[in-house]
Amino acid sequence: MILVNGAHAQGVSVLDRGLAYGDGLFETLALVENEILNWPRHIERLRLGCDTLNIPQPDFAALDAEAHEVAAGFDRAVVKIIITRGSGGRAYTPPEKIVPTRIVTRHEWPDDYAERERSGIRVCVARHRLPRHPQLAGLKHLNRLDQVLASFDLTKCDATEALMLDTSDFVIEATRCNLFIVSDARLVTPNLDNCGVRGVMRSVVLHVADTLRIGVDEVDLRLEDLYQADEVFLCNAIAGIWPVIEIDQAQRVFSIGETTRALQAAVRAGGYHP
Amino acid sequence: MILVNGAHAQGVSVLDRGLAYGDGLFETLALVENEILNWPRHIERLRLGCDTLNIPQPDFAALDAEAHEVAAGFDRAVVKIIITRGSGGRAYTPPEKIVPTRIVTRHEWPDDYAERERSGIRVCVARHRLPRHPQLAGLKHLNRLDQVLASFDLTKCDATEALMLDTSDFVIEATRCNLFIVSDARLVTPNLDNCGVRGVMRSVVLHVADTLRIGVDEVDLRLEDLYQADEVFLCNAIAGIWPVIEIDQAQRVFSIGETTRALQAAVRAGGYHP
């Protein structure tokens, strides 16, 4: 089921600026037993994104209702929200009165994700790089060609996810996950001031680590730091936490560590992931 | 009139990857008296873009026919072509069999452009920056948030175009035009290896300069170089060549120089612009 501005629809205008320029934002929600998990965190990021892009804030109550409507009858569903700047304006210049487009779609809950949480995943390193761009860093905007091209790289290796480096060789994230390592009993995650998405599950992990009294550092990370880490994991709102058991065709192999397992348990206990 | 894959339509699928990720390319053509100006140059860039993004080449004969169809009955028209990777795949990962979406739309020929060619324009400097990203540099892809945000900056100043600097303070282009300066009787234009669009009119200007035996340098340009230039102009396929008569609220004022006028005349004489 698809809702566009609250009404059943299959299409959007050819002239929508989301299509023309990627002029918009999106969120991917886990809807479990009639509840949108981490909804306040999704709202917070969407609100910040709209402020940064000068898009009027969407009606969050309507989005809440529409997410439930498209997922009605499903125990678990992935719900995607897209907010675009709508149509109009003269080429790149937005219109004076912006009327955003609000799109809500339901997608299958992936049945292979639970097994990945249990047994871990292999990752490779994408050839495609992220540009360093502080003015857009952190946002989940619709300009996602970099993730698409890194996902092409991923299809060429025997792995579940591909790590993405920026143009200065820092490791930033994976194509659809944030990255954490455990080193000397501390949690370390890439500095996202220059690029990368500030993921909702990343924010949950930071919060949960705090409650578990695990120290966290946000730093410029290099691939060597991953090779020397005790544990590595990826996370996102739908995946939860995926332990990494192998990097780059077994260049480095990990067993699943106790910090990763403790965080998985705390995330589940806190109701942040099913 | 709008054609989607050759058929009359107003919308595209909500699931099209052009909307979801900006996963595609576009071209903006001048169609004058039943002829697409610079069509081989547009084809060349689109072909390179499809190769780089791993999108199957579109049917250029169909695009040619559709551009004429949407513009039928108009002496002058702007025709926009969008090629997306179509729908499908699992999130960022493209489907194994890619079926591109081909969109052709007609837009009004802007009636204020001829006056800008004659009398020149004022430009300001956008606050929003371009990221340095060699893997996507030169392409006219659908990830255009940077141009949208720079156009927002443009609306706040009394100017026709906004110059865009990259994150290393080099001047790259304007929001919808390429940039040239004239210094010591040579033509100088920004190096586009790290960012910017390789415009069709830019390519025409390089060609025409060669026939006029004007030397050209492609270099890393700074704003100071513009202030010290003898002449400055912007160009694109619809605009032709716009002399710049003022930068940044009269910080620097130019009269329209003879090299700019010679290039305008040669571009018109060559049939590259009406």
Coordinates of C-alpha atoms in Angstrom, one line a residue, chain B residues 121-272:
Chain B
I121 CA 24.1 39.9 -15.5
R122 CA 25.1 40.4 -11.8
V123 CA 26.3 37.4 -9.8
C124 CA 26.7 36.8 -6.1
V125 CA 28.7 34.1 -4.3
A126 CA 26.6 31.2 -2.7
R127 CA 27.3 30.3 0.9
H128 CA 26.5 26.7 0.0
R129 CA 29.5 24.7 -1.2
L130 CA 30.2 21.8 -3.6
P131 CA 31.9 18.7 -2.3
R132 CA 35.0 17.5 -4.0
H133 CA 34.0 14.1 -5.5
P134 CA 36.1 12.9 -8.5
Q135 CA 34.0 9.8 -9.1
L136 CA 30.9 11.8 -10.0
A137 CA 32.5 15.0 -11.2
G138 CA 31.4 16.2 -14.6
L139 CA 28.1 14.3 -14.8
K140 CA 24.7 15.8 -14.9
H141 CA 23.2 13.3 -12.4
L142 CA 20.0 13.8 -10.4
N143 CA 21.7 14.4 -7.0
R144 CA 21.3 18.2 -7.2
L145 CA 20.6 19.3 -3.6
D146 CA 23.8 21.4 -3.7
Q147 CA 22.4 23.5 -6.6
V148 CA 19.0 23.8 -4.9
L149 CA 20.6 25.1 -1.7
A150 CA 22.9 27.5 -3.6
S151 CA 19.8 28.7 -5.4
F152 CA 18.3 29.5 -2.0
D153 CA 21.3 31.7 -1.3
L154 CA 20.8 33.3 -4.7
T155 CA 17.2 34.3 -3.8
K156 CA 18.7 36.4 -0.9
C157 CA 20.8 38.6 -3.1
D158 CA 20.1 40.9 -6.0
A159 CA 21.7 38.8 -8.8
T160 CA 20.8 36.5 -11.6
E161 CA 23.3 33.7 -10.8
A162 CA 25.3 32.6 -7.8
L163 CA 28.9 31.3 -8.1
M164 CA 29.6 28.1 -6.3
L165 CA 32.9 27.4 -4.5
D166 CA 34.0 23.9 -3.5
T167 CA 34.9 22.9 0.1
S168 CA 38.5 23.9 -0.7
D169 CA 37.6 27.4 -1.8
F170 CA 38.0 26.9 -5.5
V171 CA 35.4 28.5 -7.8
I172 CA 33.8 25.8 -9.8
E173 CA 30.7 27.0 -11.6
A174 CA 27.4 28.8 -11.0
T175 CA 24.2 27.0 -10.0
R176 CA 23.2 26.3 -13.6
C177 CA 26.0 27.7 -15.7
N178 CA 29.7 27.0 -16.3
L179 CA 32.2 29.8 -15.7
F180 CA 34.9 31.4 -17.9
I181 CA 37.2 34.3 -17.4
V182 CA 39.4 36.2 -19.8
S183 CA 42.9 37.1 -18.6
D184 CA 45.7 38.5 -20.7
A185 CA 43.7 37.5 -23.9
R186 CA 43.5 33.9 -22.8
L187 CA 40.4 32.0 -21.8
V188 CA 40.5 30.4 -18.3
T189 CA 37.9 28.0 -16.9
P190 CA 37.8 25.9 -13.7
N191 CA 39.3 22.5 -13.6
L192 CA 36.3 20.1 -13.2
D193 CA 38.2 17.0 -12.1
N194 CA 36.8 17.2 -8.6
C195 CA 33.3 18.6 -9.0
G196 CA 31.0 20.6 -11.3
V197 CA 29.1 19.7 -14.4
R198 CA 30.8 19.5 -17.8
G199 CA 28.3 21.6 -19.6
V200 CA 27.4 21.3 -23.3
M201 CA 27.9 25.1 -23.9
R202 CA 31.2 24.9 -22.1
S203 CA 32.3 22.3 -24.6
V204 CA 31.0 24.5 -27.4
V205 CA 32.9 27.5 -26.0
L206 CA 36.1 25.4 -25.8
H207 CA 35.6 24.3 -29.5
V208 CA 34.8 27.8 -30.7
A209 CA 37.8 29.4 -28.9
D210 CA 40.0 26.9 -30.7
T211 CA 38.6 27.9 -34.1
L212 CA 39.2 31.6 -33.1
R213 CA 42.8 30.7 -32.0
I214 CA 42.1 31.8 -28.4
G215 CA 44.2 29.9 -25.9
V216 CA 42.4 28.1 -23.1
D217 CA 43.6 27.0 -19.6
E218 CA 41.7 24.7 -17.3
V219 CA 43.0 25.5 -13.8
D220 CA 42.1 25.6 -10.1
L221 CA 40.5 29.1 -9.9
R222 CA 40.1 31.2 -6.8
L223 CA 37.7 34.1 -6.3
E224 CA 40.6 36.5 -6.4
D225 CA 41.3 35.4 -10.0
L226 CA 37.8 36.5 -11.0
Y227 CA 38.3 39.9 -9.4
Q228 CA 41.5 40.3 -11.3
A229 CA 40.2 39.1 -14.6
D230 CA 39.6 41.3 -17.7
E231 CA 36.2 39.7 -18.5
V232 CA 34.0 37.1 -16.9
F233 CA 31.1 35.2 -18.4
L234 CA 28.8 32.2 -17.7
C235 CA 27.2 29.8 -20.2
N236 CA 24.8 27.0 -20.6
A237 CA 23.0 25.3 -23.5
I238 CA 19.8 27.4 -23.0
A239 CA 21.4 30.7 -21.9
G240 CA 24.2 30.8 -24.5
I241 CA 26.8 33.2 -23.1
W242 CA 26.0 35.7 -20.3
P243 CA 28.6 38.4 -19.7
V244 CA 29.1 39.1 -16.0
I245 CA 29.0 42.9 -15.3
E246 CA 29.1 42.7 -11.5
I247 CA 30.3 40.3 -8.8
D248 CA 29.1 40.3 -5.2
Q249 CA 27.2 43.5 -4.9
A250 CA 29.5 45.6 -7.0
Q251 CA 32.7 44.5 -5.2
R252 CA 33.9 44.2 -8.8
V253 CA 32.3 45.7 -11.8
F254 CA 33.1 44.7 -15.4
S255 CA 32.3 46.2 -18.8
I256 CA 31.5 43.6 -21.5
G257 CA 34.7 42.7 -23.3
E258 CA 35.5 42.0 -26.9
T259 CA 36.5 38.4 -26.3
T260 CA 33.1 37.7 -24.7
R261 CA 31.4 39.4 -27.7
A262 CA 33.5 37.5 -30.2
L263 CA 32.6 34.2 -28.6
Q264 CA 28.9 35.1 -28.5
A265 CA 29.0 35.9 -32.2
A266 CA 30.9 32.7 -33.1
V267 CA 28.5 30.5 -31.0
R268 CA 25.5 32.1 -32.8
A269 CA 27.2 31.9 -36.2
G270 CA 28.0 28.2 -35.6
G271 CA 24.4 27.4 -34.9
Y272 CA 25.1 26.3 -31.3

